[in-house]
mmCIF file of C-alpha atoms in Angstrom:
data_model
loop_
_atom_site.group_PDB
_atom_site.id
_atom_site.type_symbol
_atom_site.label_atom_id
_atom_site.label_comp_id
_atom_site.label_asym_id
_atom_site.label_seq_id
_atom_site.Cartn_x
_atom_site.Cartn_y
_atom_site.Cartn_z
ATOM 1 C CA UNK A 1 12.527 -7.473 1.557
ATOM 2 C CA UNK A 2 9.195 -9.215 1.187
ATOM 3 C CA UNK A 3 5.911 -7.991 -0.268
ATOM 4 C CA UNK A 4 2.278 -8.681 0.619
ATOM 5 C CA UNK A 5 -0.333 -7.820 -2.004
ATOM 6 C CA UNK A 6 -4.089 -7.587 -1.475
ATOM 7 C CA UNK A 7 -6.052 -8.349 -4.642
ATOM 8 C CA UNK A 8 -9.683 -8.143 -5.746
ATOM 9 C CA UNK A 9 -11.928 -11.025 -6.846
ATOM 10 C CA UNK A 10 -14.192 -9.857 -9.676
ATOM 11 C CA UNK A 11 -16.783 -11.069 -12.138
ATOM 12 C CA UNK A 12 -14.898 -11.464 -15.446
ATOM 13 C CA UNK A 13 -17.896 -10.158 -17.397
ATOM 14 C CA UNK A 14 -19.158 -7.086 -15.565
ATOM 15 C CA UNK A 15 -16.227 -6.354 -13.219
ATOM 16 C CA UNK A 16 -18.258 -6.435 -10.016
ATOM 17 C CA UNK A 17 -16.586 -7.765 -6.832
ATOM 18 C CA UNK A 18 -17.311 -11.385 -5.932
ATOM 19 C CA UNK A 19 -17.268 -12.641 -2.335
ATOM 20 C CA UNK A 20 -15.690 -15.987 -3.187
ATOM 21 C CA UNK A 21 -12.554 -15.977 -1.041
ATOM 22 C CA UNK A 22 -13.681 -19.031 0.942
ATOM 23 C CA UNK A 23 -13.813 -21.051 -2.291
ATOM 24 C CA UNK A 24 -10.674 -19.533 -3.825
ATOM 25 C CA UNK A 25 -8.289 -20.030 -0.895
ATOM 26 C CA UNK A 26 -8.283 -23.868 -0.911
ATOM 27 C CA UNK A 27 -7.603 -23.881 -4.663
ATOM 28 C CA UNK A 28 -4.365 -21.889 -4.330
ATOM 29 C CA UNK A 29 -0.938 -23.060 -3.228
ATOM 30 C CA UNK A 30 -0.278 -20.111 -0.908
ATOM 31 C CA UNK A 31 -2.992 -17.531 -0.334
ATOM 32 C CA UNK A 32 -4.630 -15.793 2.632
ATOM 33 C CA UNK A 33 -8.013 -14.232 3.291
ATOM 34 C CA UNK A 34 -8.669 -10.602 4.150
ATOM 35 C CA UNK A 35 -11.244 -8.393 5.854
ATOM 36 C CA UNK A 36 -13.704 -8.774 2.986
ATOM 37 C CA UNK A 37 -14.646 -11.979 1.158
ATOM 38 C CA UNK A 38 -14.004 -10.192 -2.137
ATOM 39 C CA UNK A 39 -10.276 -9.989 -1.333
ATOM 40 C CA UNK A 40 -7.305 -12.322 -1.117
ATOM 41 C CA UNK A 41 -3.720 -11.668 -0.070
ATOM 42 C CA UNK A 42 -0.437 -13.018 -1.412
ATOM 43 C CA UNK A 43 2.867 -12.853 0.433
ATOM 44 C CA UNK A 44 6.320 -13.328 -1.041
ATOM 45 C CA UNK A 45 9.277 -14.894 0.690
ATOM 46 C CA UNK A 46 12.162 -12.524 1.536
ATOM 47 C CA UNK A 47 14.421 -11.481 -1.338
ATOM 48 C CA UNK A 48 17.565 -9.440 -1.827
ATOM 49 C CA UNK A 49 17.433 -9.373 -5.625
ATOM 50 C CA UNK A 50 14.783 -7.309 -7.437
ATOM 51 C CA UNK A 51 14.511 -9.824 -10.258
ATOM 52 C CA UNK A 52 13.857 -12.669 -7.840
ATOM 53 C CA UNK A 53 11.180 -10.610 -6.086
ATOM 54 C CA UNK A 54 9.518 -9.852 -9.426
ATOM 55 C CA UNK A 55 9.476 -13.532 -10.373
ATOM 56 C CA UNK A 56 8.014 -14.457 -6.982
ATOM 57 C CA UNK A 57 5.255 -11.829 -7.173
ATOM 58 C CA UNK A 58 4.427 -12.828 -10.739
ATOM 59 C CA UNK A 59 4.103 -16.490 -9.740
ATOM 60 C CA UNK A 60 1.944 -15.684 -6.708
ATOM 61 C CA UNK A 61 -0.373 -13.453 -8.707
ATOM 62 C CA UNK A 62 -0.699 -16.214 -11.291
ATOM 63 C CA UNK A 63 -1.390 -18.839 -8.627
ATOM 64 C CA UNK A 64 -4.127 -16.662 -7.124
ATOM 65 C CA UNK A 65 -5.590 -15.955 -10.576
ATOM 66 C CA UNK A 66 -5.696 -19.666 -11.407
ATOM 67 C CA UNK A 67 -7.421 -20.387 -8.101
ATOM 68 C CA UNK A 68 -9.940 -17.624 -8.768
ATOM 69 C CA UNK A 69 -10.644 -19.031 -12.223
ATOM 70 C CA UNK A 70 -11.716 -22.364 -10.728
ATOM 71 C CA UNK A 71 -14.607 -20.527 -9.043
ATOM 72 C CA UNK A 72 -15.585 -18.492 -12.096
ATOM 73 C CA UNK A 73 -13.914 -15.337 -10.796
ATOM 74 C CA UNK A 74 -11.028 -13.266 -12.092
ATOM 75 C CA UNK A 75 -8.296 -11.550 -10.079
ATOM 76 C CA UNK A 76 -7.686 -7.813 -10.446
ATOM 77 C CA UNK A 77 -4.831 -5.661 -9.139
ATOM 78 C CA UNK A 78 -7.003 -2.746 -8.047
ATOM 79 C CA UNK A 79 -6.772 -0.847 -4.763
ATOM 80 C CA UNK A 80 -10.517 -0.108 -4.797
ATOM 81 C CA UNK A 81 -13.373 -1.545 -6.823
ATOM 82 C CA UNK A 82 -14.428 0.727 -9.711
ATOM 83 C CA UNK A 83 -17.728 -1.164 -9.979
ATOM 84 C CA UNK A 84 -20.062 -0.789 -6.979
ATOM 85 C CA UNK A 85 -19.990 -3.897 -4.769
ATOM 86 C CA UNK A 86 -23.032 -5.810 -3.612
ATOM 87 C CA UNK A 87 -23.846 -6.442 0.060
ATOM 88 C CA UNK A 88 -20.816 -7.470 2.094
ATOM 89 C CA UNK A 89 -20.327 -11.220 2.412
ATOM 90 C CA UNK A 90 -19.809 -12.231 6.040
ATOM 91 C CA UNK A 91 -16.447 -13.523 7.219
ATOM 92 C CA UNK A 92 -15.535 -15.315 10.432
ATOM 93 C CA UNK A 93 -12.696 -15.217 12.934
ATOM 94 C CA UNK A 94 -10.584 -12.141 13.569
ATOM 95 C CA UNK A 95 -11.899 -10.170 10.604
ATOM 96 C CA UNK A 96 -15.442 -11.000 11.631
ATOM 97 C CA UNK A 97 -14.746 -9.450 15.041
ATOM 98 C CA UNK A 98 -13.359 -6.325 13.381
ATOM 99 C CA UNK A 99 -16.465 -6.035 11.204
ATOM 100 C CA UNK A 100 -18.719 -6.470 14.232
ATOM 101 C CA UNK A 101 -16.877 -3.841 16.250
ATOM 102 C CA UNK A 102 -16.372 -1.151 13.616
ATOM 103 C CA UNK A 103 -19.552 -1.608 11.599
ATOM 104 C CA UNK A 104 -19.865 0.418 8.404
ATOM 105 C CA UNK A 105 -16.324 1.768 8.745
ATOM 106 C CA UNK A 106 -14.959 -1.773 8.505
ATOM 107 C CA UNK A 107 -17.497 -2.929 5.925
ATOM 108 C CA UNK A 108 -16.270 -0.133 3.647
ATOM 109 C CA UNK A 109 -12.741 -1.543 3.701
ATOM 110 C CA UNK A 110 -12.886 -3.171 0.300
ATOM 111 C CA UNK A 111 -9.433 -1.691 -0.236
ATOM 112 C CA UNK A 112 -6.216 -3.336 -1.357
ATOM 113 C CA UNK A 113 -2.738 -2.303 -0.307
ATOM 114 C CA UNK A 114 0.836 -3.362 -0.831
ATOM 115 C CA UNK A 115 2.840 -3.914 2.343
ATOM 116 C CA UNK A 116 6.630 -4.029 2.123
ATOM 117 C CA UNK A 117 8.622 -5.808 4.831
ATOM 118 C CA UNK A 118 12.273 -4.807 5.198
ATOM 119 C CA UNK A 119 14.597 -6.745 7.494
ATOM 120 C CA UNK A 120 16.055 -5.003 10.541
ATOM 121 C CA UNK A 121 18.823 -6.053 12.910
ATOM 122 C CA UNK A 122 16.845 -5.332 16.092
ATOM 123 C CA UNK A 123 13.607 -3.803 17.315
ATOM 124 C CA UNK A 124 15.599 -0.828 18.591
ATOM 125 C CA UNK A 125 16.913 -0.250 15.076
ATOM 126 C CA UNK A 126 13.381 -0.670 13.773
ATOM 127 C CA UNK A 127 12.062 2.110 16.004
ATOM 128 C CA UNK A 128 14.990 4.259 14.904
ATOM 129 C CA UNK A 129 13.873 3.667 11.324
ATOM 130 C CA UNK A 130 10.236 4.532 12.070
ATOM 131 C CA UNK A 131 11.378 7.799 13.629
ATOM 132 C CA UNK A 132 13.243 8.763 10.438
ATOM 133 C CA UNK A 133 11.012 7.786 7.508
ATOM 134 C CA UNK A 134 7.672 9.429 8.298
ATOM 135 C CA UNK A 135 8.140 12.558 6.181
ATOM 136 C CA UNK A 136 9.062 10.469 3.108
ATOM 137 C CA UNK A 137 6.059 8.145 3.162
ATOM 138 C CA UNK A 138 3.581 10.590 1.561
ATOM 139 C CA UNK A 139 5.789 10.605 -1.549
ATOM 140 C CA UNK A 140 5.700 6.805 -1.617
ATOM 141 C CA UNK A 141 1.911 6.957 -1.299
ATOM 142 C CA UNK A 142 1.692 9.344 -4.249
ATOM 143 C CA UNK A 143 3.934 7.153 -6.409
ATOM 144 C CA UNK A 144 1.787 4.085 -5.703
ATOM 145 C CA UNK A 145 -1.630 5.755 -6.117
ATOM 146 C CA UNK A 146 -3.959 3.281 -7.862
ATOM 147 C CA UNK A 147 -7.507 3.962 -6.646
ATOM 148 C CA UNK A 148 -9.324 6.855 -8.351
ATOM 149 C CA UNK A 149 -12.712 5.116 -8.582
ATOM 150 C CA UNK A 150 -15.156 4.338 -5.775
ATOM 151 C CA UNK A 151 -18.656 2.891 -6.114
ATOM 152 C CA UNK A 152 -18.887 3.700 -9.805
ATOM 153 C CA UNK A 153 -17.579 7.256 -9.700
ATOM 154 C CA UNK A 154 -14.287 9.049 -10.263
ATOM 155 C CA UNK A 155 -13.555 10.522 -6.839
ATOM 156 C CA UNK A 156 -11.073 13.109 -8.083
ATOM 157 C CA UNK A 157 -8.465 11.449 -5.869
ATOM 158 C CA UNK A 158 -5.496 9.422 -7.070
ATOM 159 C CA UNK A 159 -5.596 7.186 -3.985
ATOM 160 C CA UNK A 160 -9.115 7.129 -2.590
ATOM 161 C CA UNK A 161 -8.164 3.939 -0.763
ATOM 162 C CA UNK A 162 -6.065 6.146 1.517
ATOM 163 C CA UNK A 163 -9.121 8.139 2.564
ATOM 164 C CA UNK A 164 -11.233 5.040 3.211
ATOM 165 C CA UNK A 165 -8.457 3.342 5.188
ATOM 166 C CA UNK A 166 -7.926 6.473 7.291
ATOM 167 C CA UNK A 167 -11.446 6.061 8.727
ATOM 168 C CA UNK A 168 -10.121 3.297 10.988
ATOM 169 C CA UNK A 169 -9.142 4.892 14.306
ATOM 170 C CA UNK A 170 -5.745 3.189 14.561
ATOM 171 C CA UNK A 171 -4.603 4.029 11.008
ATOM 172 C CA UNK A 172 -2.235 6.764 9.909
ATOM 173 C CA UNK A 173 1.151 8.326 10.644
ATOM 174 C CA UNK A 174 2.853 7.883 13.995
ATOM 175 C CA UNK A 175 4.870 10.225 16.198
ATOM 176 C CA UNK A 176 8.590 10.020 16.911
ATOM 177 C CA UNK A 177 9.006 7.397 19.648
ATOM 178 C CA UNK A 178 12.671 7.708 20.543
ATOM 179 C CA UNK A 179 13.030 4.200 21.933
ATOM 180 C CA UNK A 180 11.764 0.656 21.725
ATOM 181 C CA UNK A 181 10.200 1.076 25.164
ATOM 182 C CA UNK A 182 8.237 4.146 24.079
ATOM 183 C CA UNK A 183 6.944 2.320 20.998
ATOM 184 C CA UNK A 184 5.812 -0.630 23.115
ATOM 185 C CA UNK A 185 4.178 1.718 25.623
ATOM 186 C CA UNK A 186 2.216 3.386 22.823
ATOM 187 C CA UNK A 187 0.957 0.023 21.578
ATOM 188 C CA UNK A 188 0.054 -1.024 25.127
ATOM 189 C CA UNK A 189 -1.873 2.227 25.637
ATOM 190 C CA UNK A 190 -3.821 1.596 22.436
ATOM 191 C CA UNK A 191 -4.616 -1.943 23.555
ATOM 192 C CA UNK A 192 -5.714 -0.716 26.989
ATOM 193 C CA UNK A 193 -8.575 1.251 25.427
ATOM 194 C CA UNK A 194 -10.149 -2.044 24.288
ATOM 195 C CA UNK A 195 -10.927 -0.385 20.957
ATOM 196 C CA UNK A 196 -8.771 -2.414 18.572
ATOM 197 C CA UNK A 197 -9.255 -6.185 18.645
ATOM 198 C CA UNK A 198 -5.517 -7.018 18.852
ATOM 199 C CA UNK A 199 -2.073 -5.495 18.334
ATOM 200 C CA UNK A 200 -2.183 -6.433 14.645
ATOM 201 C CA UNK A 201 -4.719 -3.589 14.352
ATOM 202 C CA UNK A 202 -1.995 -1.058 15.113
ATOM 203 C CA UNK A 203 -2.311 0.251 11.580
ATOM 204 C CA UNK A 204 0.512 2.785 11.581
ATOM 205 C CA UNK A 205 1.726 3.811 8.123
ATOM 206 C CA UNK A 206 4.926 2.012 9.084
ATOM 207 C CA UNK A 207 5.278 -0.286 12.065
ATOM 208 C CA UNK A 208 7.320 -3.067 13.605
ATOM 209 C CA UNK A 209 5.959 -6.321 12.235
ATOM 210 C CA UNK A 210 4.613 -8.657 14.898
ATOM 211 C CA UNK A 211 5.644 -11.927 13.229
ATOM 212 C CA UNK A 212 8.873 -11.005 11.442
ATOM 213 C CA UNK A 213 12.086 -9.066 12.243
ATOM 214 C CA UNK A 214 11.043 -6.312 9.866
ATOM 215 C CA UNK A 215 9.768 -2.800 9.482
ATOM 216 C CA UNK A 216 6.490 -3.015 7.578
ATOM 217 C CA UNK A 217 5.768 -0.066 5.269
ATOM 218 C CA UNK A 218 2.007 0.032 4.659
ATOM 219 C CA UNK A 219 1.162 3.224 2.749
ATOM 220 C CA UNK A 220 1.108 1.934 -0.830
ATOM 221 C CA UNK A 221 -1.907 1.049 -2.931
ATOM 222 C CA UNK A 222 -1.557 -2.362 -4.545
ATOM 223 C CA UNK A 223 0.170 -1.879 -7.900
ATOM 224 C CA UNK A 224 -1.415 -2.692 -11.271
ATOM 225 C CA UNK A 225 1.753 -4.455 -12.461
ATOM 226 C CA UNK A 226 4.532 -6.483 -10.905
ATOM 227 C CA UNK A 227 7.082 -4.000 -12.265
ATOM 228 C CA UNK A 228 5.414 -1.156 -10.379
ATOM 229 C CA UNK A 229 5.173 -3.264 -7.220
ATOM 230 C CA UNK A 230 8.917 -3.948 -7.342
ATOM 231 C CA UNK A 231 9.638 -0.234 -7.790
ATOM 232 C CA UNK A 232 7.682 0.576 -4.627
ATOM 233 C CA UNK A 233 9.407 -2.243 -2.740
ATOM 234 C CA UNK A 234 12.869 -1.030 -3.769
ATOM 235 C CA UNK A 235 12.094 2.506 -2.636
ATOM 236 C CA UNK A 236 10.726 1.255 0.686
ATOM 237 C CA UNK A 237 13.838 -0.854 1.261
ATOM 238 C CA UNK A 238 16.083 2.074 0.398
ATOM 239 C CA UNK A 239 14.191 4.322 2.816
ATOM 240 C CA UNK A 240 14.576 1.802 5.629
ATOM 241 C CA UNK A 241 18.276 1.254 4.873
ATOM 242 C CA UNK A 242 18.958 4.996 4.773
ATOM 243 C CA UNK A 243 17.109 5.557 8.039
ATOM 244 C CA UNK A 244 18.890 2.646 9.734
ATOM 245 C CA UNK A 245 22.260 4.119 8.773
ATOM 246 C CA UNK A 246 21.226 7.525 10.133
ATOM 247 C CA UNK A 247 20.085 5.928 13.399
ATOM 248 C CA UNK A 248 23.354 3.998 13.731
ATOM 249 C CA UNK A 249 25.310 7.217 13.151
ATOM 250 C CA UNK A 250 23.402 8.951 15.934
ATOM 251 C CA UNK A 251 21.665 11.442 13.658
ATOM 252 C CA UNK A 252 18.530 12.881 15.301
ATOM 253 C CA UNK A 253 15.045 12.006 14.038
ATOM 254 C CA UNK A 254 13.755 14.321 11.347
ATOM 255 C CA UNK A 255 10.108 13.308 11.049
ATOM 256 C CA UNK A 256 7.571 16.125 10.865
ATOM 257 C CA UNK A 257 4.759 16.501 13.437
ATOM 258 C CA UNK A 258 1.910 14.045 12.987
ATOM 259 C CA UNK A 259 -0.474 16.925 12.280
ATOM 260 C CA UNK A 260 1.627 17.997 9.279
ATOM 261 C CA UNK A 261 2.148 14.416 8.119
ATOM 262 C CA UNK A 262 -1.599 13.842 7.924
ATOM 263 C CA UNK A 263 -1.935 16.819 5.597
ATOM 264 C CA UNK A 264 1.007 15.665 3.481
ATOM 265 C CA UNK A 265 -0.655 12.272 3.102
ATOM 266 C CA UNK A 266 -3.926 13.943 2.111
ATOM 267 C CA UNK A 267 -2.153 15.888 -0.636
ATOM 268 C CA UNK A 268 -0.472 12.691 -1.835
ATOM 269 C CA UNK A 269 -3.805 10.879 -1.990
ATOM 270 C CA UNK A 270 -5.577 13.782 -3.685
ATOM 271 C CA UNK A 271 -3.387 14.302 -6.736
ATOM 272 C CA UNK A 272 -0.762 11.589 -6.686
ATOM 273 C CA UNK A 273 2.077 12.580 -8.982
ATOM 274 C CA UNK A 274 -0.096 13.336 -12.013
ATOM 275 C CA UNK A 275 -3.507 15.070 -11.872
ATOM 276 C CA UNK A 276 -6.558 13.656 -13.624
ATOM 277 C CA UNK A 277 -6.048 16.353 -16.299
ATOM 278 C CA UNK A 278 -2.470 15.236 -16.904
ATOM 279 C CA UNK A 279 -0.860 18.115 -15.033
ATOM 280 C CA UNK A 280 1.839 17.435 -12.454
ATOM 281 C CA UNK A 281 0.481 16.974 -8.947
ATOM 282 C CA UNK A 282 1.466 18.992 -5.901
ATOM 283 C CA UNK A 283 3.074 17.253 -2.922
ATOM 284 C CA UNK A 284 4.528 18.408 0.368
ATOM 285 C CA UNK A 285 8.321 18.529 0.170
ATOM 286 C CA UNK A 286 9.682 16.056 2.742
ATOM 287 C CA UNK A 287 12.417 18.415 3.918
ATOM 288 C CA UNK A 288 10.779 21.844 3.823
ATOM 289 C CA UNK A 289 7.153 20.937 4.549
ATOM 290 C CA UNK A 290 6.054 23.250 1.729
ATOM 291 C CA UNK A 291 3.953 22.409 -1.348
ATOM 292 C CA UNK A 292 6.013 21.770 -4.491
ATOM 293 C CA UNK A 293 5.445 20.140 -7.887
ATOM 294 C CA UNK A 294 5.433 16.366 -7.471
ATOM 295 C CA UNK A 295 8.609 15.859 -9.474
ATOM 296 C CA UNK A 296 10.529 18.009 -6.969
ATOM 297 C CA UNK A 297 9.358 15.906 -4.021
ATOM 298 C CA UNK A 298 10.175 12.708 -5.918
ATOM 299 C CA UNK A 299 13.630 14.051 -6.834
ATOM 300 C CA UNK A 300 14.248 14.780 -3.157
ATOM 301 C CA UNK A 301 13.282 11.203 -2.294
ATOM 302 C CA UNK A 302 15.573 9.751 -4.956
ATOM 303 C CA UNK A 303 18.468 11.910 -3.782
ATOM 304 C CA UNK A 304 17.826 10.904 -0.167
ATOM 305 C CA UNK A 305 17.980 7.159 -0.909
ATOM 306 C CA UNK A 306 20.454 7.200 -3.805
ATOM 307 C CA UNK A 307 23.257 5.412 -1.980
ATOM 308 C CA UNK A 308 20.939 2.696 -0.676
ATOM 309 C CA UNK A 309 19.471 2.028 -4.140
ATOM 310 C CA UNK A 310 22.839 0.931 -5.492
ATOM 311 C CA UNK A 311 22.470 -1.289 -8.554
ATOM 312 C CA UNK A 312 18.676 -0.912 -8.457
ATOM 313 C CA UNK A 313 18.912 2.766 -9.403
ATOM 314 C CA UNK A 314 18.068 2.249 -13.084
ATOM 315 C CA UNK A 315 15.056 0.057 -12.282
ATOM 316 C CA UNK A 316 13.660 2.731 -10.005
ATOM 317 C CA UNK A 317 14.336 5.499 -12.524
ATOM 318 C CA UNK A 318 12.389 3.515 -15.122
ATOM 319 C CA UNK A 319 9.529 3.219 -12.648
ATOM 320 C CA UNK A 320 9.546 6.972 -12.073
ATOM 321 C CA UNK A 321 9.372 7.549 -15.830
ATOM 322 C CA UNK A 322 6.255 5.367 -16.024
ATOM 323 C CA UNK A 323 4.617 7.347 -13.236
ATOM 324 C CA UNK A 324 5.181 10.715 -14.879
ATOM 325 C CA UNK A 325 4.292 9.369 -18.332
ATOM 326 C CA UNK A 326 0.854 8.598 -16.897
ATOM 327 C CA UNK A 327 1.059 4.871 -17.662
ATOM 328 C CA UNK A 328 0.708 3.560 -14.111
ATOM 329 C CA UNK A 329 -1.864 3.499 -11.332
ATOM 330 C CA UNK A 330 -4.619 6.076 -11.231
ATOM 331 C CA UNK A 331 -3.639 7.669 -14.551
ATOM 332 C CA UNK A 332 -3.774 4.302 -16.309
ATOM 333 C CA UNK A 333 -7.178 3.547 -14.763
ATOM 334 C CA UNK A 334 -8.558 6.851 -16.001
ATOM 335 C CA UNK A 335 -7.200 6.191 -19.485
ATOM 336 C CA UNK A 336 -8.935 2.800 -19.457
ATOM 337 C CA UNK A 337 -12.180 4.436 -18.347
ATOM 338 C CA UNK A 338 -11.984 6.927 -21.207
ATOM 339 C CA UNK A 339 -11.711 4.076 -23.700
ATOM 340 C CA UNK A 340 -14.295 1.678 -22.294
ATOM 341 C CA UNK A 341 -15.873 2.724 -19.007
ATOM 342 C CA UNK A 342 -15.672 0.967 -15.659
ATOM 343 C CA UNK A 343 -15.615 -2.529 -17.132
ATOM 344 C CA UNK A 344 -12.505 -1.626 -19.122
ATOM 345 C CA UNK A 345 -10.868 -0.275 -15.961
ATOM 346 C CA UNK A 346 -11.333 -3.664 -14.314
ATOM 347 C CA UNK A 347 -10.429 -5.656 -17.429
ATOM 348 C CA UNK A 348 -7.164 -3.734 -17.814
ATOM 349 C CA UNK A 349 -6.126 -4.720 -14.284
ATOM 350 C CA UNK A 350 -7.058 -8.419 -14.471
ATOM 351 C CA UNK A 351 -4.144 -10.757 -13.746
ATOM 352 C CA UNK A 352 -3.469 -13.479 -16.307
ATOM 353 C CA UNK A 353 -3.725 -16.993 -14.807
#
């Protein structure tokens, strides 16, 4: 598994986003640009071991933070900016074309996600995985929720990033494809409309990666801490492994209709696992399609992937405890706001160089 993390460049004093990516990128050892100049992206190498992945992510966050510091900026692990941004700084190349084509919808995408790549044996297996994980991804979204604030206000959502990202016409859940050929035909049909600028804009919640032999799971907000990022990565890997085994055994796809999946994702983004008032959120149960307390949906996920988690089971259980204790993501941001306002929200998510 490998992990890509999008991170926010901010003013260390007032927490506002800074469009300094062009200056930050050359100062880092391994860093990429993003759609907005206030963002940068790290990408780990593939790992089997959770500890090695954690060490890699920690080093890459530190490298990016040190590069940001050379420009007077700080680096924050936030999925949206709590402090209102200034005018968008222009970018060139592919992202510039996206901004030109999609206008305000693209300009609004000052959003940071965590993308988990999980190795597959073949593209056919990968499509089999996609056809069998869709109903579980809203739970993963809820567990990762880390974006309650938008343009200076508490939105009432746990993952407002999800709502902003969903404005892009190629984003969201995908149908059951049934075969590699059907997946490719769907991508070709999208390209034929001349709406998206390239096939990398096929922003399914999970997709076949274009550059790697992986399934790329894309629903998660970027995590505030490395420990939380590893938890999400382990769950994503376990989901892919479980689905691959089901595909190999000839078990039929189980994914819910896209129309129902969209509503399940909305519920996940709205409340996450813990409401703003501390009460347990409500999620759609992946098997029944009915609303249940979040801990029931999470328990179903853990039971579903238990065999695939193996020795990582305790790490994931510890991550679940943090979520329901209200010490991660959106709940942690709201606690920071209560103690010091928006600046404290940003400060609490700043990565140490």
